[in-house]
Coordinates of C-alpha atoms in Angstrom, one line a residue:
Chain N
X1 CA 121.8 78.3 144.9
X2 CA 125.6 79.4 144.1
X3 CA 127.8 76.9 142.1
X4 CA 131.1 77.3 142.3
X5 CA 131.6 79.2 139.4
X6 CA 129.6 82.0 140.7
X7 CA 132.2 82.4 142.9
X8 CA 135.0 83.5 141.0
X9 CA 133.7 86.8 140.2
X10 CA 133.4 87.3 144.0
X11 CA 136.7 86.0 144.8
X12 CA 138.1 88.8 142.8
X13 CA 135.8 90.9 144.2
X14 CA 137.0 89.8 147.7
X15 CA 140.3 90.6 146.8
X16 CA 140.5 93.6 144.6
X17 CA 138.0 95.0 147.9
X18 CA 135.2 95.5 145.9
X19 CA 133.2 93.2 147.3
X20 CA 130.8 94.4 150.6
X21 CA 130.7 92.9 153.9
X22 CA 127.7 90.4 153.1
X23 CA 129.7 89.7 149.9
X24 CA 132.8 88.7 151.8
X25 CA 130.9 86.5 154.3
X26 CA 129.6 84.5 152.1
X27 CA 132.6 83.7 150.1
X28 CA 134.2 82.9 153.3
X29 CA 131.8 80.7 154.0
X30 CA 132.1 78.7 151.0
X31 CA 135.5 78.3 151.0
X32 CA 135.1 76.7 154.5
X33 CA 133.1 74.1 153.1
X34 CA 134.4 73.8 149.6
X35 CA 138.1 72.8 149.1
X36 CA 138.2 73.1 145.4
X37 CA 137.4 76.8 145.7
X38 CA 139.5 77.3 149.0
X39 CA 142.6 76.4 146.4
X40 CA 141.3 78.6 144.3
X41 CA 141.0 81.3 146.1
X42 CA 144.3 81.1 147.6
X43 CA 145.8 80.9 144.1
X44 CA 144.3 84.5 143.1
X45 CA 145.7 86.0 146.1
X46 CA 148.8 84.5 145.4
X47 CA 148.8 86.0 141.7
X48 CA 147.5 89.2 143.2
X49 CA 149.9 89.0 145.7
X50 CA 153.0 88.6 143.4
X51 CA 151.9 90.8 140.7
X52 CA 151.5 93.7 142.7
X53 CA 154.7 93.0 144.2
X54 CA 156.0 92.8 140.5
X55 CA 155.1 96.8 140.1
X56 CA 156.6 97.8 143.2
X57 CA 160.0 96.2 142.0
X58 CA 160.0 97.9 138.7
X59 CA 162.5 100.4 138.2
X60 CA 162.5 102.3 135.4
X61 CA 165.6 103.7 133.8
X62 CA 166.9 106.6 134.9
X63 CA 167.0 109.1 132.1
X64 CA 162.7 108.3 131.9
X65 CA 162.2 112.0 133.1
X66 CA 164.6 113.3 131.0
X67 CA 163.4 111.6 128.2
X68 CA 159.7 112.1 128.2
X69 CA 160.9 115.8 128.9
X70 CA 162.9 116.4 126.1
X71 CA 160.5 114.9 124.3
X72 CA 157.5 117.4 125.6
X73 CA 159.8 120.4 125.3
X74 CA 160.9 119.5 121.6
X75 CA 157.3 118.9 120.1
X76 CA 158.0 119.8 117.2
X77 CA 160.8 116.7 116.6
X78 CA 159.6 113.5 115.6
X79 CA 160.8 111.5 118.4
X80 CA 161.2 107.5 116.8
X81 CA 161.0 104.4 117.7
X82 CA 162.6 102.7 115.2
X83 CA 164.7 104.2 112.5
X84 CA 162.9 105.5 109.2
X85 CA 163.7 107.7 106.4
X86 CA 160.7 110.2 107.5
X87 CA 161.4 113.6 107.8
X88 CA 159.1 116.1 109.8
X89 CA 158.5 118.8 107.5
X90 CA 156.9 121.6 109.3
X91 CA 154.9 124.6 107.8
X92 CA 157.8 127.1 108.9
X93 CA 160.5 125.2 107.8
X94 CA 158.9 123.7 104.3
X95 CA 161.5 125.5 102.2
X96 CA 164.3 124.1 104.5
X97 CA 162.7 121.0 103.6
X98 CA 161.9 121.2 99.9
X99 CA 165.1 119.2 98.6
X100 CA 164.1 116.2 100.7
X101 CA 160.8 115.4 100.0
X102 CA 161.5 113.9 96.9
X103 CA 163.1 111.3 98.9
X104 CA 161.8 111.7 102.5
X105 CA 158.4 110.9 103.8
X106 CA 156.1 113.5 105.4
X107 CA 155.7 112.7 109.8
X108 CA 154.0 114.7 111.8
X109 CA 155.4 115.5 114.9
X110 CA 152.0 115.7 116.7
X111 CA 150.7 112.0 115.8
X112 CA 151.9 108.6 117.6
X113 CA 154.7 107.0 117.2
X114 CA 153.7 104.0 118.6
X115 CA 152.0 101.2 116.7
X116 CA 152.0 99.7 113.0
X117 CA 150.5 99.5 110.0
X118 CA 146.5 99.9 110.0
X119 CA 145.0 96.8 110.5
X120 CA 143.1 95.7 107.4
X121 CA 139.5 95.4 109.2
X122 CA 139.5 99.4 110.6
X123 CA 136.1 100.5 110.2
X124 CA 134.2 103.6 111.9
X125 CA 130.5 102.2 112.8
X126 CA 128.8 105.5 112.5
X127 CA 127.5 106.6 109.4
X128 CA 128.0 110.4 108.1
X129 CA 126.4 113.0 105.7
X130 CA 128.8 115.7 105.0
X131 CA 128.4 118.7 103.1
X132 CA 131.2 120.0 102.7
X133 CA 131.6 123.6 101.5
X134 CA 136.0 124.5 100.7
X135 CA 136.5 128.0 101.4
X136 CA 140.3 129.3 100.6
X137 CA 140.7 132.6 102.1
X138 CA 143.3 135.3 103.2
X139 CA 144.2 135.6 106.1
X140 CA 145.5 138.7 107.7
X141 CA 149.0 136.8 108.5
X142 CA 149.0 135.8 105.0
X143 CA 147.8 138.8 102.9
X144 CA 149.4 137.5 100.4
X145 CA 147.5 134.5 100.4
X146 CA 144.4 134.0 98.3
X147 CA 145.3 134.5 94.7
X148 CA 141.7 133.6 93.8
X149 CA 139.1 132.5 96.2
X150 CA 136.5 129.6 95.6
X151 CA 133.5 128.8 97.5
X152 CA 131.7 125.6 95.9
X153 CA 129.6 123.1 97.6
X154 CA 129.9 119.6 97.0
X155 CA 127.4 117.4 98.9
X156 CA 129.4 114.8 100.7
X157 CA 128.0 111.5 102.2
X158 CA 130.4 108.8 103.9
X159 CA 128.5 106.0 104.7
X160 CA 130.6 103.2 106.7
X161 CA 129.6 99.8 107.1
X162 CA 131.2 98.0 110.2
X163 CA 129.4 95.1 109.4
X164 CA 131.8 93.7 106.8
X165 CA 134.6 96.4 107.4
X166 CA 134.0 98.3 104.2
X167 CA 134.3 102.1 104.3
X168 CA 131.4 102.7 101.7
X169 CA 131.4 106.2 100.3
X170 CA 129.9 108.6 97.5
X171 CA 131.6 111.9 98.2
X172 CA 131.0 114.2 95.4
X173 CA 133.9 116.3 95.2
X174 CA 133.7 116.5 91.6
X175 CA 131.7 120.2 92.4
X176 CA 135.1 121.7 94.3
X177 CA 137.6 123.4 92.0
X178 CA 140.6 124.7 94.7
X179 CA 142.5 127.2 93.4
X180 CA 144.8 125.8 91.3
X181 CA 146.9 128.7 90.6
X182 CA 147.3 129.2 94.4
X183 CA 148.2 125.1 94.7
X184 CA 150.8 125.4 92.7
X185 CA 152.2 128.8 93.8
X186 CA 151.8 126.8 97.2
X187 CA 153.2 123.6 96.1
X188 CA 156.3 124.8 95.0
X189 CA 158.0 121.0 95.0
X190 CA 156.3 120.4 98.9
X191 CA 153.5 119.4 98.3
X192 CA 152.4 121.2 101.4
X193 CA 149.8 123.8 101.9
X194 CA 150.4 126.5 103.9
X195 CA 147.2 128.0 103.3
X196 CA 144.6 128.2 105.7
X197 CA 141.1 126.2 104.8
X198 CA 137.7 125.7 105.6
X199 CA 135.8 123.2 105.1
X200 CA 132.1 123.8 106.4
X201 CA 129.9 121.1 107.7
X202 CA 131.8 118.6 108.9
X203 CA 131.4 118.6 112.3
X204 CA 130.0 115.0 112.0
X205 CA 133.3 113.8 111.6
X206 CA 134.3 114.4 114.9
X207 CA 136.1 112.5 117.3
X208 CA 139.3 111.4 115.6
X209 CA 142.8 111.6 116.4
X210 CA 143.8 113.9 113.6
X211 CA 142.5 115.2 110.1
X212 CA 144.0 115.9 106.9
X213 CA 143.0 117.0 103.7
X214 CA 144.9 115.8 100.7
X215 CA 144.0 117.6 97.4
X216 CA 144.8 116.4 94.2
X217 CA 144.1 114.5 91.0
X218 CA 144.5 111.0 89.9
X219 CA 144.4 107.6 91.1
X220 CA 145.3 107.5 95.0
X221 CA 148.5 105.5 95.3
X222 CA 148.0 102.4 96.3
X223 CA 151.3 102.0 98.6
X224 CA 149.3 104.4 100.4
X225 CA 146.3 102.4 100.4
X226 CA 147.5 99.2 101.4
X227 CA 148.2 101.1 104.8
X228 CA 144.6 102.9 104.9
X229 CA 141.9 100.6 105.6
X230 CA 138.8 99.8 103.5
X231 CA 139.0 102.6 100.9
X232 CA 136.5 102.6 98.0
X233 CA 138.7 104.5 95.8
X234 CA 136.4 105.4 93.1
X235 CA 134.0 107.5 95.9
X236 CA 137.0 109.5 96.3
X237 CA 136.5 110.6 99.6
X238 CA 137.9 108.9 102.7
X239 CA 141.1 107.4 103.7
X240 CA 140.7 105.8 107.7
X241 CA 143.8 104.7 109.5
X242 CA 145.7 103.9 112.5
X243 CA 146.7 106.6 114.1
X244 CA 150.9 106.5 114.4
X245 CA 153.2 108.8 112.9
X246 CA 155.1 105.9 110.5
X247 CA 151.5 104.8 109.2
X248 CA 150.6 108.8 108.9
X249 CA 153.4 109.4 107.7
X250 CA 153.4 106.7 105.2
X251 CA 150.3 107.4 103.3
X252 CA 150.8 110.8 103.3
X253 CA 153.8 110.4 101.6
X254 CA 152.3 108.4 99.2
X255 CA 149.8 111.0 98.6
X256 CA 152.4 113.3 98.1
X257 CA 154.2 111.6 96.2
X258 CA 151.4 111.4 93.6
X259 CA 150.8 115.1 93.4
X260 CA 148.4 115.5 96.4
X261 CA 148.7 118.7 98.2
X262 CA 148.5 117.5 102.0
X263 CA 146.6 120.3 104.0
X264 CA 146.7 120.1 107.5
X265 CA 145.8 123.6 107.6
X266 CA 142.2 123.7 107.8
X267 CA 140.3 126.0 110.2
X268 CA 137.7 124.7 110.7
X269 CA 138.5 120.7 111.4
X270 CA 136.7 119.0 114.7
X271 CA 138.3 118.7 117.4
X272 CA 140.9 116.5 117.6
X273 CA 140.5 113.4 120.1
X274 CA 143.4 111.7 122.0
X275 CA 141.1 108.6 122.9
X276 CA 140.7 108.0 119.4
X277 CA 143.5 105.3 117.6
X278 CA 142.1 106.7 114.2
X279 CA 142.6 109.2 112.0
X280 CA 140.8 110.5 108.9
X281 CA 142.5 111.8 105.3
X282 CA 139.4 113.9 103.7
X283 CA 140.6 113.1 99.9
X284 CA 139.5 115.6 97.4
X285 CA 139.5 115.3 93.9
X286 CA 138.9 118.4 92.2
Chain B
X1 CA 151.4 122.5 147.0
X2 CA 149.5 122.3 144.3
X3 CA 146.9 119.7 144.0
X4 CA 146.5 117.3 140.9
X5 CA 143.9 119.3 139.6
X6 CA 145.4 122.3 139.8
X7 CA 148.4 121.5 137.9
X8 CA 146.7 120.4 135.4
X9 CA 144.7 123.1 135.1
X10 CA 148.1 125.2 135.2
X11 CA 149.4 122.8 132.3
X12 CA 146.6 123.4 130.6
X13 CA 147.4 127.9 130.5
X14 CA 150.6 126.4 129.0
X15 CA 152.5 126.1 132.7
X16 CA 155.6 123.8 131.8
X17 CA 156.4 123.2 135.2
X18 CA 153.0 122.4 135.9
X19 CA 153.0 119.8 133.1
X20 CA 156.4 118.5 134.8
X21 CA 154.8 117.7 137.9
X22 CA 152.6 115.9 136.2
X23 CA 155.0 113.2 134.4
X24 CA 156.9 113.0 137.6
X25 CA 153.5 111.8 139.1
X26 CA 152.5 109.7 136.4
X27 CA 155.5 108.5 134.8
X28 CA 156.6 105.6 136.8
X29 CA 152.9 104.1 137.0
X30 CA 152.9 104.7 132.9
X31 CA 156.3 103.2 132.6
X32 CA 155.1 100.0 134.4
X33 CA 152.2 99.7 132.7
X34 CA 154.0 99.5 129.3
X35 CA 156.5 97.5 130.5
X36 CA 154.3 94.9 131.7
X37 CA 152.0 95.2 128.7
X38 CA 154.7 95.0 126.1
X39 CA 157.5 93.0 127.9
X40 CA 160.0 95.2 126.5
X41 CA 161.8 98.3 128.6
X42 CA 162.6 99.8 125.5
X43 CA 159.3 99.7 124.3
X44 CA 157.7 100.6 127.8
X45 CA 159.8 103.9 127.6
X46 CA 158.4 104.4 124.0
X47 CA 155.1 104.2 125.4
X48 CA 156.1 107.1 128.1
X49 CA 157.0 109.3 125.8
X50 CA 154.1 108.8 123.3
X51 CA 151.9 108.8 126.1
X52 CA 153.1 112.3 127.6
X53 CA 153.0 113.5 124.2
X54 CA 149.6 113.2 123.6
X55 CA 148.7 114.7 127.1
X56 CA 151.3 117.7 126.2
X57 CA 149.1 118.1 123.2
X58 CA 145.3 117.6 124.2
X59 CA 145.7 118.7 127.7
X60 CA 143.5 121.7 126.4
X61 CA 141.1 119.3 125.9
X62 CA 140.9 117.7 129.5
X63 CA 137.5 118.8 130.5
X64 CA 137.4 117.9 134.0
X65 CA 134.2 115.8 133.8
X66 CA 136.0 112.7 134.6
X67 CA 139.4 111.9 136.9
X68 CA 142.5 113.1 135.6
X69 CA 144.0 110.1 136.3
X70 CA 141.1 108.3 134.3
X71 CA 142.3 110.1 131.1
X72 CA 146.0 109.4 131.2
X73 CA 145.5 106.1 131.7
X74 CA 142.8 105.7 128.7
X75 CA 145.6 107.4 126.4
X76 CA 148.0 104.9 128.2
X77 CA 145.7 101.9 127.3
X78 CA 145.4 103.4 123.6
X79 CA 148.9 103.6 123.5
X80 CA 149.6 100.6 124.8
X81 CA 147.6 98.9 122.1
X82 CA 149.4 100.3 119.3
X83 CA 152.5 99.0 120.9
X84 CA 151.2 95.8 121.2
X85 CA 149.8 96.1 117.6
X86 CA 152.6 97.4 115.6
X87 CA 154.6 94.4 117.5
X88 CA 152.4 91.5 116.9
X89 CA 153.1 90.4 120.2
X90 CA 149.2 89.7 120.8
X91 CA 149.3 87.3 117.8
X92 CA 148.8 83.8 119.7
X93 CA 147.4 84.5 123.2
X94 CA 147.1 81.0 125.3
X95 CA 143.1 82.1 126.4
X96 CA 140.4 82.6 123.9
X97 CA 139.2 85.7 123.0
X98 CA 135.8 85.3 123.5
X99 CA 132.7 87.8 124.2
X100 CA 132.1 88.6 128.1
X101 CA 128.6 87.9 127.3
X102 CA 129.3 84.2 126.7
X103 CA 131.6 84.5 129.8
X104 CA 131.8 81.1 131.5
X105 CA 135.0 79.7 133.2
X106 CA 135.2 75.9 132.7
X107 CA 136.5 75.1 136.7
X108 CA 138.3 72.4 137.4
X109 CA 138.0 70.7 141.2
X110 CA 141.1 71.0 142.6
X111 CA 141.4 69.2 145.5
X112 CA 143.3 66.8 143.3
X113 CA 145.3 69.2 141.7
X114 CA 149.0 68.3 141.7
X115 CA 149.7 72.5 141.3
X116 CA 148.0 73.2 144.6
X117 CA 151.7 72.2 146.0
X118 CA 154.1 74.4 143.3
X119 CA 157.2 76.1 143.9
X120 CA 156.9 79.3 144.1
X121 CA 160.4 80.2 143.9
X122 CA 160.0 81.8 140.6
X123 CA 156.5 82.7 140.5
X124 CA 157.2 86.6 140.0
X125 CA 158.9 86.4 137.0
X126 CA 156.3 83.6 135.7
X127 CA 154.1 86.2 136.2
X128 CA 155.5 88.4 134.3
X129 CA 155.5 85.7 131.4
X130 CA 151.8 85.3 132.4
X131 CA 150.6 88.6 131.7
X132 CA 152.2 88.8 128.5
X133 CA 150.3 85.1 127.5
X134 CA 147.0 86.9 128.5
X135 CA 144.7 88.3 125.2
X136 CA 145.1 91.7 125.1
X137 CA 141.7 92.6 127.0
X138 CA 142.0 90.4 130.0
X139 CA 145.9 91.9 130.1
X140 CA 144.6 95.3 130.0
X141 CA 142.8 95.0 132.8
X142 CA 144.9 93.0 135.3
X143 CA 147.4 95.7 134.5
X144 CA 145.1 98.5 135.6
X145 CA 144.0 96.6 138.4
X146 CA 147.2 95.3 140.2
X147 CA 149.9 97.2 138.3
X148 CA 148.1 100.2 138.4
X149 CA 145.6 100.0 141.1
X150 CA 142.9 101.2 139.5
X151 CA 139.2 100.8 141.4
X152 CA 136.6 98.9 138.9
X153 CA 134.5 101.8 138.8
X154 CA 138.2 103.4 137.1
X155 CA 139.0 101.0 134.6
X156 CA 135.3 101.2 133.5
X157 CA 136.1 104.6 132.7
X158 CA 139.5 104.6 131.6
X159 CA 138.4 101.3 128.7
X160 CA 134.6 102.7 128.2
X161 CA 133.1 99.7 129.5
X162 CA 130.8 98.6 131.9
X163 CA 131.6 97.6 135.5
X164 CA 130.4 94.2 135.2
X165 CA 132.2 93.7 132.5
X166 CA 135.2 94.5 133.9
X167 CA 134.5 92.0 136.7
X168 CA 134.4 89.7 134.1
X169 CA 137.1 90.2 132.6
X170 CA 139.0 90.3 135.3
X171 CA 137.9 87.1 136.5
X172 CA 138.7 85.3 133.4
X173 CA 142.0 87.1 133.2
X174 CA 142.8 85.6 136.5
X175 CA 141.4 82.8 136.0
X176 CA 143.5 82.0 132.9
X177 CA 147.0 83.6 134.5
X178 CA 146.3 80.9 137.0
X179 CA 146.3 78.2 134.2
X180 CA 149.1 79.3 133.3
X181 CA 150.9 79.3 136.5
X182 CA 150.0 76.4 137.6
X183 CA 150.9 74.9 133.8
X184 CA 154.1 76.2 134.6
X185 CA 154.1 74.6 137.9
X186 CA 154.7 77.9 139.8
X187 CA 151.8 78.6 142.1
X188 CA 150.7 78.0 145.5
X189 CA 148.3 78.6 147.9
X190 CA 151.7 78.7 150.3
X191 CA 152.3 81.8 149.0
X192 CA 150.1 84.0 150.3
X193 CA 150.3 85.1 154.1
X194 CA 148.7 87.8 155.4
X195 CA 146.2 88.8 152.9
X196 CA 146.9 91.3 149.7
X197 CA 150.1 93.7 150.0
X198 CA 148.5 96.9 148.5
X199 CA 145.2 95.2 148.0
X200 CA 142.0 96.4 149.9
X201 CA 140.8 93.3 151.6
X202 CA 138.6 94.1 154.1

């Protein structure tokens, strides 16, 4: 027999009308007989009742279209929230931008805005084996591209624990030797590759919001590690975060700022998600 | 004209126009959603814009297995969440966080409940100040349900989890909005007439 408390979930039922004909009846019956949950009952429609009201009296401002529209139609601007000294640097316009950077933190204009630093328990439950094979290569858009070519493999394993929110890793990058000469030619005070990548095997890490590859040498920066969760720094491999531009934009900056070459031009990444609130910085220390 | 579908798939050939049928369908219902979810109209038009950006952008993805609709509003939710985040407006909810598993509702009998007789004068915008009290997973889903209308069967897709889960969640979110109501002293049983406006009672 029903208490009352197995009602509840059929009063919302009832009202939300998701509940059948027999399911109605007999919350209508109950109510008949038990005052407590008559009250009840009435107080959830009331709620209901108001709130729903509530939407239809929202008005939102008018230049909302406008907005969102200029927004869509200038995709490559960072669009802000609040104010911050972040600059979008875009492959196209890297030379534009070379005299900031020094100053100016990378954004990119196709990550979130929304949302704050990266909370300090992130963690990615699956575990992942990744061998990982860097492939620099011309391209025919870029013939001048590809000043030397490598093609090493390093085997790469990522194993996350959600348990106790520690991103365990042993990536072995310590095989992959990027062309330096072409870094540098590439680097040119940016710190930005416009080269195109590959990185074979990785299909395992799919299902983020975004992917970037930050090449480079020396001890990650911890300004940018205080915003990436759960980094064992001496794997080397992995930095996990939130997924909004200022947190992005953040730790890539602080990657760049300690002499990591930020690709985002890889050919081969997985596909991007726009479910996911993550997104994963593939660190690489030749 | 063009059905939902089909402007999506137009948006997705790169069709701006398309894509702009598609915020004028959506943007209202998105703009609501954040405003109730972060209290803020500032924020709430942040969360438009973020949220249309990310559909500009992966609309190539949209693979047509699942509603439209069901996808914008799981970015919307996402969204949302780093809104809420990045504000720390979730940091002291009035309800208890706990597992749906464990899900039990301590009822009161009210049949001597002073709050049976509230005003309910100001009960809308108590409301409002009773969604934003809500933990962020009950708030979630009385959003979707009465802001946005969504079915149960909908929200389970749009948050990933299971219908009866989202029954209980809603029930607890209820359940604890009317706490807070009637804490406030702003709820009724008066002030409901003729059953749910733009609910499906049968």
């Amino acid at each position: 027999m029903k208490n009352c408390e197995d009602y509840i979930i059929l009063m919302n039922m009832v009202i939300d009308g998701e509940a059948g004909d027999d399911e109605q009846n007999e919350l209508l019956n109950h109510i008949e007989s038990c005052e407590s949950c008559k009250i009840r009952f009435q107080q959830y429609l009331s709620a209901a009742e108001e709130m729903r009201a509530l939407s239809e009296e929202i008005n939102p401002p008018e230049e909302l279209h406008s907005v969102i529209m200029n927004a869509v139609r200038q995709p490559a601007r960072t669009v802000r929230r609040r104010p911050v000294i972040y600059r979008y640097i875009g492959p196209i316009a890297a030379c534009a931008a070379m005299l900031t950077l020094a100053v100016a933190a990378i954004s990119w204009p196709q990550l979130g805005r929304v949302g704050g630093g990266a909370p300090p328990g992130t963690t990615i439950a699956a575990s992942y084996d990744i061998a990982a094979t860097w492939q620099q290569y011309e391209t025919e858009d870029s013939p001048e591209m590809g000043i030397g070519q490598f093609e090493e493999e390093g085997t790469t394993g990522i194993s996350q624990n959600d348990g106790d929110a520690t991103l365990k890793s042993n990536m072995s990058m310590a095989q992959l030797k990027p062309n330096t000469e072409s870094l540098i030619d590439n680097i040119s005070g940016l710190n930005i590759s416009d080269k195109l990548y590959e990185i074979k095997d990785i299909g395992s890490l799919n299902g983020y919001a975004a992917y970037y590859v930050a090449v480079g040498e020396g001890e990650l920066p911890a300004y940018a590690l205080e915003l990436a969760a759960n980094v064992q720094i001496e794997a080397n491999n992995c930095l996990v975060l939130e997924n909004n531009s200022e947190t992005v934009a953040e730790v890539l900056s602080g990657l760049s700022a300690a002499g990591y070459l930020i690709q985002r031009n890889i050919s081969n990444l997985p596909e991007e998600s726009a479910d996911s609130t993550e997104c994963v910085i593939l660190i690489c220390q030749p | 004209m063009d059905t939902e579908l089909e402007l999506v798939r137009r948006s997705k050939a790169g069709d701006e126009q398309a894509f702009e049928q598609l915020v004028l369908i959506y943007e209202k219902k998105i703009y609501s959603m954040g405003l109730r979810y972060t209290g803020s109209s500032q924020d709430a038009l942040d969360i438009c814009q973020e949220v249309f950006l990310r559909l500009f952008r992966f609309i190539g993805q949209f693979n047509e297995n699942s509603r439209f609709s069901t996808w914008v509003y799981r970015i919307s939710a996402n969204v949302c969440k780093d809104a809420v985040s990045h504000r720390h407006a979730d940091a002291m909810p009035l309800g208890r966080d706990t597992d749906d598993e464990q899900y039990s509702i301590e009822i009161s009998d009210l049949r001597y409940s002073p709050e049976k007789q509230f005003d309910t004068i100001e009960l809308r915008d108590t409301i409002a100040d009773g969604i934003m009290s809500l933990p962020q997973k009950y708030r979630e889903i009385v959003i979707m349900r009465d802001i946005n209308g969504l079915t149960y069967s909908e929200i389970g897709e749009a948050l990933s989890i299971e219908e009866g889960t989202v029954k209980s969640r809603l029930a607890r979110a209820r359940e604890q909005l009317r706490t807070f109501l009637s804490a406030i002293g702003n709820i009724s049983p008066n002030s409901q007439s003729n059953g749910v406006k733009g609910g499906r009672v049968k």
